Coordinates of C-alpha atoms and ligand atoms in Angstrom, one line a residue:
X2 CA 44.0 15.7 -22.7
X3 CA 44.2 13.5 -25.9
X4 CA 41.1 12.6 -27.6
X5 CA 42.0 9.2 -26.3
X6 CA 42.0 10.4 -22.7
X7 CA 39.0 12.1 -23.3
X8 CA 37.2 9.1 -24.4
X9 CA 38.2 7.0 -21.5
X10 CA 37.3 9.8 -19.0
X11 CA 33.8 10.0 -20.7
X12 CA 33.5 6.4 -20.2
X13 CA 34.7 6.3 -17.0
X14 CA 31.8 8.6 -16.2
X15 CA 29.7 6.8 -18.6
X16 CA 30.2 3.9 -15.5
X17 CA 29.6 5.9 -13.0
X18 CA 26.6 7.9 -14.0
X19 CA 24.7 4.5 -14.6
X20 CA 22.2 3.3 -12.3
X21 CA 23.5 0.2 -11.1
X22 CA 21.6 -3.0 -10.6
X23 CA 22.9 -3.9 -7.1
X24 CA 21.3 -6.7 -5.5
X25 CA 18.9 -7.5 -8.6
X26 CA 18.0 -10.5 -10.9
X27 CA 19.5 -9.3 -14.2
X28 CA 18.8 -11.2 -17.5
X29 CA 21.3 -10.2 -19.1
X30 CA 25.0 -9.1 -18.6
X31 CA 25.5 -6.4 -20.9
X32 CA 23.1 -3.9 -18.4
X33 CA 25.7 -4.3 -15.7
X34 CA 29.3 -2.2 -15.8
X35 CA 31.1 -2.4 -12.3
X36 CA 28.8 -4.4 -10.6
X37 CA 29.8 -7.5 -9.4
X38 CA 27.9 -11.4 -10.3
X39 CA 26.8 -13.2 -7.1
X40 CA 25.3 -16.6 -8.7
X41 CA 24.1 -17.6 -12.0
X42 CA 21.0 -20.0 -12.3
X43 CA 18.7 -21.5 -14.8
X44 CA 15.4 -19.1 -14.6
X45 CA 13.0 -21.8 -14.2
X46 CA 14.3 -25.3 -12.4
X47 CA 12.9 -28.5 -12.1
X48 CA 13.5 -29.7 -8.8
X49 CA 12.5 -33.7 -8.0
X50 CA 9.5 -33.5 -10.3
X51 CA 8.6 -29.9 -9.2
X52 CA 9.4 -26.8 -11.6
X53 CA 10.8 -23.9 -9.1
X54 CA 11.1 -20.3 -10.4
X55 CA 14.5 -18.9 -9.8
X56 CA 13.0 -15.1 -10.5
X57 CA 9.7 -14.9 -8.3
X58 CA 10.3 -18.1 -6.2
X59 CA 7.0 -19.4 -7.5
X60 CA 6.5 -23.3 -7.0
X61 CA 2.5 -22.7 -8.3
X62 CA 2.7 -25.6 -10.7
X63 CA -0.2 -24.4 -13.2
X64 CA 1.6 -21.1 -13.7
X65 CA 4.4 -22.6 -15.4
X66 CA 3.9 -23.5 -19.2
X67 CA 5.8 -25.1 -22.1
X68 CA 6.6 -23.8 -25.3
X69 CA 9.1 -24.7 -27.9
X70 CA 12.4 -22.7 -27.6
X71 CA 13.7 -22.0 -31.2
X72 CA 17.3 -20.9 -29.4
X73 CA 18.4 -24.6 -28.1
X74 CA 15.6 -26.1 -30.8
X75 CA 14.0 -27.8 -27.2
X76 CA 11.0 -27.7 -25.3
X77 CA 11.4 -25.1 -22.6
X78 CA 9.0 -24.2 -19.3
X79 CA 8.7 -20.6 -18.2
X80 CA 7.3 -19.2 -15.4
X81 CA 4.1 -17.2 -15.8
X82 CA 3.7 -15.0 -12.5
X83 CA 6.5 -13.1 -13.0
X84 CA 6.6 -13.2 -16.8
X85 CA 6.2 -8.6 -16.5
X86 CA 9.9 -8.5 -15.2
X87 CA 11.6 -10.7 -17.7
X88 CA 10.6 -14.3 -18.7
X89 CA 12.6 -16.6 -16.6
X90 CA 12.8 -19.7 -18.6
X91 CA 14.5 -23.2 -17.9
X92 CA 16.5 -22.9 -21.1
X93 CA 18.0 -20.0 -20.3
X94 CA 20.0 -17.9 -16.5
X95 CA 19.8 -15.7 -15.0
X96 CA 22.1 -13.8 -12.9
X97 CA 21.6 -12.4 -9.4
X98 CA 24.1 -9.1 -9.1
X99 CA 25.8 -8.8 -5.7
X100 CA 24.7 -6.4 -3.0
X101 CA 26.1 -3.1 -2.4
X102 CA 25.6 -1.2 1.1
X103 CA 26.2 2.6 1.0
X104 CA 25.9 5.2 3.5
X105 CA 24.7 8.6 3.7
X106 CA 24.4 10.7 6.5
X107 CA 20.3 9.6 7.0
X108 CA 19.4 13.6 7.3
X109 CA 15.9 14.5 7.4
X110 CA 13.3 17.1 8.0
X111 CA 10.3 16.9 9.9
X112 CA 8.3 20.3 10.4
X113 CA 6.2 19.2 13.2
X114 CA 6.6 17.7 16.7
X115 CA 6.2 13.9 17.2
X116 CA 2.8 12.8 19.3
X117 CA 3.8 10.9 22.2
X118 CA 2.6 8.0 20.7
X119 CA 4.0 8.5 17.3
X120 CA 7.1 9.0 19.4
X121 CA 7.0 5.7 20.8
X122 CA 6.8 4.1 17.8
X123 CA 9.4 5.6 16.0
X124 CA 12.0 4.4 19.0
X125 CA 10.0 1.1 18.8
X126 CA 10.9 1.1 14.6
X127 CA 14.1 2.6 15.2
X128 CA 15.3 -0.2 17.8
X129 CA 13.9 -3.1 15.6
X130 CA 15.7 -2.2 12.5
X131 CA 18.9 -1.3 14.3
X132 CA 18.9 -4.9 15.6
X133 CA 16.9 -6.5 12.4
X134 CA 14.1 -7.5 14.1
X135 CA 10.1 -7.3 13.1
X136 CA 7.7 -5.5 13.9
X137 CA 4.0 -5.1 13.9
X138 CA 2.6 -1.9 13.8
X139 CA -1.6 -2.0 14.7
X140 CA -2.5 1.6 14.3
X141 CA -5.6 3.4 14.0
X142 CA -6.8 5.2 10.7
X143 CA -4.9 8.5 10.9
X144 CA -2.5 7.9 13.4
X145 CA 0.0 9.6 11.4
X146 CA 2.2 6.5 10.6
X147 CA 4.3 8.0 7.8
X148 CA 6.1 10.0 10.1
X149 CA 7.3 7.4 12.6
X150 CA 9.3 5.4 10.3
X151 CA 11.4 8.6 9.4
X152 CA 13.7 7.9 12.6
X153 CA 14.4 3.9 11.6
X154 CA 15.1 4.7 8.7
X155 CA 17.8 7.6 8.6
X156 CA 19.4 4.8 11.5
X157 CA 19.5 2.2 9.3
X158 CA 20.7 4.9 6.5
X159 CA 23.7 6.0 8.8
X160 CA 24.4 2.6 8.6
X161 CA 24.6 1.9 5.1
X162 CA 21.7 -0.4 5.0
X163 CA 19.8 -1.2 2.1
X164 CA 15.4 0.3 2.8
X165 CA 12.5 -0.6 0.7
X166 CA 9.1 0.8 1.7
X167 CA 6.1 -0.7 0.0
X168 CA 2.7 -1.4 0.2
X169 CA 0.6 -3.5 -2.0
X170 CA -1.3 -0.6 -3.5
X171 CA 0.1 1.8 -5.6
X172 CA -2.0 4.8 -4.8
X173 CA -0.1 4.7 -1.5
X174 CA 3.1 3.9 -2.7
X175 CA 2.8 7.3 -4.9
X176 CA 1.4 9.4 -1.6
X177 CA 4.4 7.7 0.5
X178 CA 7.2 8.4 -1.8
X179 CA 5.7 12.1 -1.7
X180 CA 6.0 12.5 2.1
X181 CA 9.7 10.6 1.8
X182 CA 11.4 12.3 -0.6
X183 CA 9.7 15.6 1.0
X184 CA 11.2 14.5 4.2
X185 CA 14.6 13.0 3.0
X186 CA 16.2 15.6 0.8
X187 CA 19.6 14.4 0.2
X188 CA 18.8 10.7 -0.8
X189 CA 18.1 8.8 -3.7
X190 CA 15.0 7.4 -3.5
X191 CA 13.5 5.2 -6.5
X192 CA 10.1 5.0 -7.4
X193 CA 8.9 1.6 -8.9
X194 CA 5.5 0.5 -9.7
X195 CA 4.3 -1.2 -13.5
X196 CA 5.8 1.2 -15.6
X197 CA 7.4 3.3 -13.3
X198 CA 11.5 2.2 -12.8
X199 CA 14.5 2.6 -10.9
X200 CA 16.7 5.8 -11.7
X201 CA 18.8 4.8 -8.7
X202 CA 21.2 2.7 -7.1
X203 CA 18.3 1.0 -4.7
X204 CA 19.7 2.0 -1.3
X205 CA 15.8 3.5 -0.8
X206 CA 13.4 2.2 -2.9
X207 CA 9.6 3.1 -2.4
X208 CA 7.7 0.2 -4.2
X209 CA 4.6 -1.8 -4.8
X210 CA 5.2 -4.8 -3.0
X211 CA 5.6 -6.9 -6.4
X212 CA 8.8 -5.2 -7.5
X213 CA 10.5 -6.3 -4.6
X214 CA 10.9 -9.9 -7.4
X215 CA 13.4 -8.0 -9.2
X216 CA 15.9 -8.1 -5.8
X217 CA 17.4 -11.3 -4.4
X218 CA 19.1 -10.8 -1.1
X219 CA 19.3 -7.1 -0.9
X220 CA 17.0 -5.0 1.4
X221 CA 18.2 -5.0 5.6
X222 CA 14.9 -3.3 5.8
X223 CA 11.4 -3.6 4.6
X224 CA 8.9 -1.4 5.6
X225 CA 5.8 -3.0 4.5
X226 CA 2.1 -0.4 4.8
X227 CA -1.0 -0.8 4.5
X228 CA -0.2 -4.9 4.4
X229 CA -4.0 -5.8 4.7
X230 CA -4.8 -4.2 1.7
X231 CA -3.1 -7.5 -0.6
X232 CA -5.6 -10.1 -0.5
X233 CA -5.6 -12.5 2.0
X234 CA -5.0 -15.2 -0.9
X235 CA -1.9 -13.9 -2.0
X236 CA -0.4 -13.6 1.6
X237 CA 2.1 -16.7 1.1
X238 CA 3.4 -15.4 -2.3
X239 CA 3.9 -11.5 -1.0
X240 CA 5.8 -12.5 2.0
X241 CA 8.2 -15.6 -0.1
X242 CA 9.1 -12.1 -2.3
X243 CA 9.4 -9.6 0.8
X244 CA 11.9 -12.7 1.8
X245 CA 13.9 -13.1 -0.6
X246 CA 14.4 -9.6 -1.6
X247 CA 15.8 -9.1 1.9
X248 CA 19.6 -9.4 3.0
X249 CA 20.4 -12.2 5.7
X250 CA 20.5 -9.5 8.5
X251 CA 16.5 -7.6 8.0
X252 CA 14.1 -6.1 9.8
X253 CA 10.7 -6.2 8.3
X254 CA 8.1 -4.0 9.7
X255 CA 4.3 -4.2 8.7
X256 CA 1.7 -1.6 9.0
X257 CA -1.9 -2.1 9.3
X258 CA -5.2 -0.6 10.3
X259 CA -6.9 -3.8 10.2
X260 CA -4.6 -7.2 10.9
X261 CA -6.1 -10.5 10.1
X262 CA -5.4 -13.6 12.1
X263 CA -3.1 -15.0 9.8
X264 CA -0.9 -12.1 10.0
X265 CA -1.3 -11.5 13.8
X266 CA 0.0 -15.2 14.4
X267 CA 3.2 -14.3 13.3
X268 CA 4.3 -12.6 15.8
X269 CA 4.5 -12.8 19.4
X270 CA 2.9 -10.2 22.0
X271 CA 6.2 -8.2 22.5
X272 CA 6.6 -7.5 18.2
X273 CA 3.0 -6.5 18.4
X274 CA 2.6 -2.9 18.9
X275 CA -1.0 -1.2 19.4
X276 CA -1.6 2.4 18.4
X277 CA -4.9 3.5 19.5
X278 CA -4.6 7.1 18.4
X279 CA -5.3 9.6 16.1
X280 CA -2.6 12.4 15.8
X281 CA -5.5 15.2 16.3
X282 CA -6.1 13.5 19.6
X283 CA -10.1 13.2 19.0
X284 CA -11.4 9.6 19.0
X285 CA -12.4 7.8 15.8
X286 CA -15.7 7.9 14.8
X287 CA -18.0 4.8 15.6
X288 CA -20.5 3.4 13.5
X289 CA -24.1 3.8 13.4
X290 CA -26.2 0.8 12.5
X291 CA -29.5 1.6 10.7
X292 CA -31.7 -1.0 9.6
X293 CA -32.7 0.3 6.1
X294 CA -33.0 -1.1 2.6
X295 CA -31.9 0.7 -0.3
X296 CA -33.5 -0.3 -3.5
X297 CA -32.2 -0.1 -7.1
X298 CA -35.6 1.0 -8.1
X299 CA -37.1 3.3 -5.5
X300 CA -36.2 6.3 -3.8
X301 CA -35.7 5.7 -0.4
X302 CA -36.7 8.8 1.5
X303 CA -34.0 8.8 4.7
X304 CA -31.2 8.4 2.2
X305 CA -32.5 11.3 0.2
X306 CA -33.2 13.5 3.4
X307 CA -29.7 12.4 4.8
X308 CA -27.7 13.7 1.7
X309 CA -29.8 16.8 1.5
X310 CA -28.9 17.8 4.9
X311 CA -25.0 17.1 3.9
X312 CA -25.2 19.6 1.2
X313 CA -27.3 22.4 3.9
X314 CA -24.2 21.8 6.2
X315 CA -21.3 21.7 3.5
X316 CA -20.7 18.2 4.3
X317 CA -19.2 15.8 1.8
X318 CA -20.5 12.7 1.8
X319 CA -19.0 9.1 0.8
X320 CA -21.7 6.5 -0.5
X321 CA -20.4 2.9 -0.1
X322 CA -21.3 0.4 -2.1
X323 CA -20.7 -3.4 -2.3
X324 CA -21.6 -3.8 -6.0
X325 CA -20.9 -1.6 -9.4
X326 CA -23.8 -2.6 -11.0
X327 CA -26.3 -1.8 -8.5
X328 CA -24.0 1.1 -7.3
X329 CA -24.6 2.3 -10.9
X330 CA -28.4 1.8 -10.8
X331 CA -29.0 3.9 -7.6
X332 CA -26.7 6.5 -8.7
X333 CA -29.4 6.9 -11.6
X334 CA -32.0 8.0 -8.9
X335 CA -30.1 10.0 -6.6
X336 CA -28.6 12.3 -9.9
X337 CA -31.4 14.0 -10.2
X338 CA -31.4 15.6 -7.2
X339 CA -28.2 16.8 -6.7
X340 CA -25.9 18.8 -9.1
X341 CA -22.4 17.5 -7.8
X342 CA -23.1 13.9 -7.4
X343 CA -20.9 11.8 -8.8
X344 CA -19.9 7.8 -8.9
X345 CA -16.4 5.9 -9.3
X346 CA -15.2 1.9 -9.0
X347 CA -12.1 0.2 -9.7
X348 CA -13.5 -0.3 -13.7
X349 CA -14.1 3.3 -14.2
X350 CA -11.6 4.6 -16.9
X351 CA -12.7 8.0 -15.0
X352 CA -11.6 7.2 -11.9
X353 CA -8.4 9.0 -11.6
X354 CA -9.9 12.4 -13.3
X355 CA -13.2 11.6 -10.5
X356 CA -10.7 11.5 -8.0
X357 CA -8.8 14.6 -8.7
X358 CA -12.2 16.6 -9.0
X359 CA -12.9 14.9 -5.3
X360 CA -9.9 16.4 -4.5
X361 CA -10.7 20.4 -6.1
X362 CA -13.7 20.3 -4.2
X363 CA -15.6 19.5 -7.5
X364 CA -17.8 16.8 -5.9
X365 CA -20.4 17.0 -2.9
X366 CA -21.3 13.3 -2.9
X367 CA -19.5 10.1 -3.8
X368 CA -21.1 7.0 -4.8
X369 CA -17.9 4.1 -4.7
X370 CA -17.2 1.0 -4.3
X371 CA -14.4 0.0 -1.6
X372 CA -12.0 1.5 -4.0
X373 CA -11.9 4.8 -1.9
X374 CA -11.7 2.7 1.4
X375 CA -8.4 4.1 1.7
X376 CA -5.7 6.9 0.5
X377 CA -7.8 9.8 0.3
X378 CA -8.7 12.2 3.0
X379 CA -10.9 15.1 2.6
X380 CA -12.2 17.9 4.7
X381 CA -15.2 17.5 6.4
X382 CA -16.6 13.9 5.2
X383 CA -19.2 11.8 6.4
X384 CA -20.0 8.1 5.2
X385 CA -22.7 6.2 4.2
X386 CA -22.3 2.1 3.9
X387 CA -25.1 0.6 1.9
X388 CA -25.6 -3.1 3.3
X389 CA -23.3 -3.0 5.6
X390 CA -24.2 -6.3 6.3
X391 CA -22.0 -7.0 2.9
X392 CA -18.9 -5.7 3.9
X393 CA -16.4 -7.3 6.1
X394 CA -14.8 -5.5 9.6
X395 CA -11.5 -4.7 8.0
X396 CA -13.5 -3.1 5.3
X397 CA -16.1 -1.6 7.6
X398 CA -13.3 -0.1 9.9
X399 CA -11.4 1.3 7.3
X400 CA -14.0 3.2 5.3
X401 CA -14.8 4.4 9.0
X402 CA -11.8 5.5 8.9
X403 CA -12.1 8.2 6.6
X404 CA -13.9 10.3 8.4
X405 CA -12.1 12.8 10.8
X406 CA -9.3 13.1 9.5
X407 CA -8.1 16.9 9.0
X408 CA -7.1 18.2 12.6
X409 CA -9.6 21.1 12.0
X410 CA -12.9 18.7 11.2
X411 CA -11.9 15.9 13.5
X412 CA -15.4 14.5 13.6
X413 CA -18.1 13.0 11.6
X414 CA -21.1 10.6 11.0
X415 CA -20.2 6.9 10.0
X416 CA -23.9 5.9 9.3
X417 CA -24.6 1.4 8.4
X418 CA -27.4 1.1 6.5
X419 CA -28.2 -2.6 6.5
X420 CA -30.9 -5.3 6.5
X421 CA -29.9 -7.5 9.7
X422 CA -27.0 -7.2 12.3
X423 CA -23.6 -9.7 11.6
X424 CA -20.4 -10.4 13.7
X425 CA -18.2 -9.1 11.0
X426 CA -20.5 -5.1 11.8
X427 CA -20.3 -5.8 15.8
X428 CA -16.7 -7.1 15.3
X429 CA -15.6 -3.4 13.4
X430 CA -17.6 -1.4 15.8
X431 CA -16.4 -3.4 18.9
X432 CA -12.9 -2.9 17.8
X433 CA -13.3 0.6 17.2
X434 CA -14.2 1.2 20.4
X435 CA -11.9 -0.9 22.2
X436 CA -9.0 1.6 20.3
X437 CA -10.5 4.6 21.6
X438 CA -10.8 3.4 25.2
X439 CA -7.2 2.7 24.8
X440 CA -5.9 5.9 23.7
X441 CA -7.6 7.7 26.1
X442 CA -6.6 5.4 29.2
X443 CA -3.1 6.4 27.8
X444 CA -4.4 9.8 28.4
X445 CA -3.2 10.5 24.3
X446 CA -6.9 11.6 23.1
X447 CA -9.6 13.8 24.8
Ligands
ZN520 ZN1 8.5 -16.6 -11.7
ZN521 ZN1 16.0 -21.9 -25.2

């Protein structure tokens, strides 16, 4: 080969080698090689009066602003919700790259034996992305739902279609992309959360929900878990992005513990599908209401005795509560008494390094806020809810949740403090119990 030819063949797999933008909103050209330009349009339009963002789909008229562009020497209005992926701007396109479908041969390993019920729902999944249809998946807290999308998806792999699984939180997004790429060997599967990107061609993309903005017309599946866990407020703006990330021709399927109303009414009885079941096959634990007031500035003696007790049996204990500050306060008290006591909240610059100590056994007893509602599972755990009365039934019935978990300590204590009874407390426990009369009418727990 001539140098020449050598320097074309290096480019040529220059081309190749980089990731390509398929199906994204690209501001600008120069990051694209092969791929092809679907539309081109101003970032930021103003459409009968209204401003319209062309990136996030935003229509939120006090989240656009004005600033003076020194490129056209104009005024220019930018869109401020999506301003972390590029600023889309009214002076300025941007481009939406075409689609690319590619398949692979789906292959994946699973090293146990489906439940029954996990089986169902995998041929449930399975059939609904093969014919792009959605789903709703209502499954207990440790029903083992990971696993049952493994089947839908290597189908709609074998087919060349375009997957993104995401969740609005990014703790599971990390634990899911774990099982997936453990699971699915032979595919590229990108990671994106803020500050994590793309290495890939986005045939498989594990995601928090939010990055789903940089597609437009892309995904012919989107699996979406742990759903409940945006807030309810921003609902309307995470399912306009799940939208518009998706190809004409997608399945959506959502995943949740604990459905609200709003989310239930959008689908009819036969997308709605109810796993009552742990994949142990023990019921879920049910709640315990004790009236009983915790104070920031006393001891209270059945709290003390109850975590005492924990320690004698080698039982970790989870301490819920609804507030930092008074979290903080009572954690003051209960210190002295225990050696491996610790606290953790959303603020805590700690709370990663507390959370991997949970994890090493480092820690017998937990104070938190709902922050460790979900994610982690541990070994023989029981939990306590301060004020129950605080806390709301999705809130109540996943921190129940936690308990159980492990196959080989399927049970444990879920014990409400609180100072008077409310529906939200009889709604949680109600419901809990209604799942495990299910499952075990189905005869799939014991
Ligand atoms: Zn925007
Ligand atoms: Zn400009």
């Amino acid at each position: 080969m001539t140098t020449a030819q050598k320097a074309k063949a290096f480019c040529v797999f220059l081309l190749e080698v980089k990731m390509k933008l398929y199906g994204r909103i690209c501001h600008d050209l120069n990051n694209i090689t092969t791929e092809k330009l679907k539309a081109s349009k101003p970032g930021v339009a103003n459409v009968q009066g209204k401003y319209i963002c062309h990136q996030c789909g935003n229509t939120d008229q006090t989240l656009f602003f004005q600033y003076y562009c020194h490129h056209c020497n104009k005024e220019t209005t930018y869109c401020r919700y999506c301003v972390n992926f590029g600023k889309a701007q009214s002076c300025k396109d941007i481009y939406i790259i075409e689609s690319k479908r590619h398949r692979t041969d789906g292959k994946y390993r699973l090293d146990f034996e489906l439940s029954e019920q996990q089986r169902i729902a995998s041929e449930n999944i399975q059939r609904a992305v093969l014919k792009y249809e959605h789903l709703l998946l209502h499954a207990v807290t440790g029903a083992g739902k990971t696993e049952m999308i493994f089947a839908g998806i290597s189908a709609a792999r074998q087919k060349g279609d375009n997957i993104a699984v995401v969740s609005p939180r990014v703790d599971v997004v990390k634990e899911v992309y774990l099982r997936l790429t453990n699971a699915f060997k032979d595919e590229q599967i990108d990671l994106m959360y803020e500050g994590q990107f793309a290495q890939y061609n986005s045939t498989f993309v594990v995601a928090t929900v939010h990055q789903l903005m940089r597609y437009d017309g892309h995904f012919n599946v989107v699996i979406v878990d742990e759903v409940d866990a945006f807030p309810l407020e921003m609902d309307q703006q995470l399912m306009h992005t799940i939208q518009k990330a998706s190809a004409a021709s997608a399945s959506h399927i959502y995943l949740t513990a604990t459905p609200n109303k709003q989310l239930l009414s959008q689908f009819n009885h036969s997308q709605i599908i109810k796993l009552p079941a742990r994949y142990h096959g023990h019921p879920l634990p049910i709640p315990e209401f004790q009236f009983n007031t915790i104070k920031e500035t006393k001891l209270n003696p059945k709290l003390l005795k109850f975590l005492k007790q924990q320690i004698e049996h080698e039982r970790k204990t989870f301490v819920f509560f609804h507030d930092i500050r008074f979290m903080e306060k009572v954690f003051n008290i209960y210190r002295h008494y225990f050696s491996k006591i610790e606290y953790v909240s959303s603020i805590d610059p700690k709370r990663h390094e507390k959370v991997t100590r949970l994890r090493n056994n480092e820690i017998d007893i937990m104070f938190t806020t709902t922050i460790l509602e979900r994610g982690i599972t541990l070994e023989k755990l029981d939990v306590v809810i301060v004020n129950t009365e605080k806390f709301n039934s999705s809130a109540i019935i996943q921190i129940a949740g936690r308990v159980g978990r492990k196959i080989a300590y399927p049970n444990g204590k879920v014990l409400c403090y609180h100072e008077g009874l409310t529906k939200q407390m009889m709604h949680a426990k109600n419901e809990i119990v209604k799942m495990n009369r299910l499952a075990f009418q189905k005869g799939w727990i014991t």
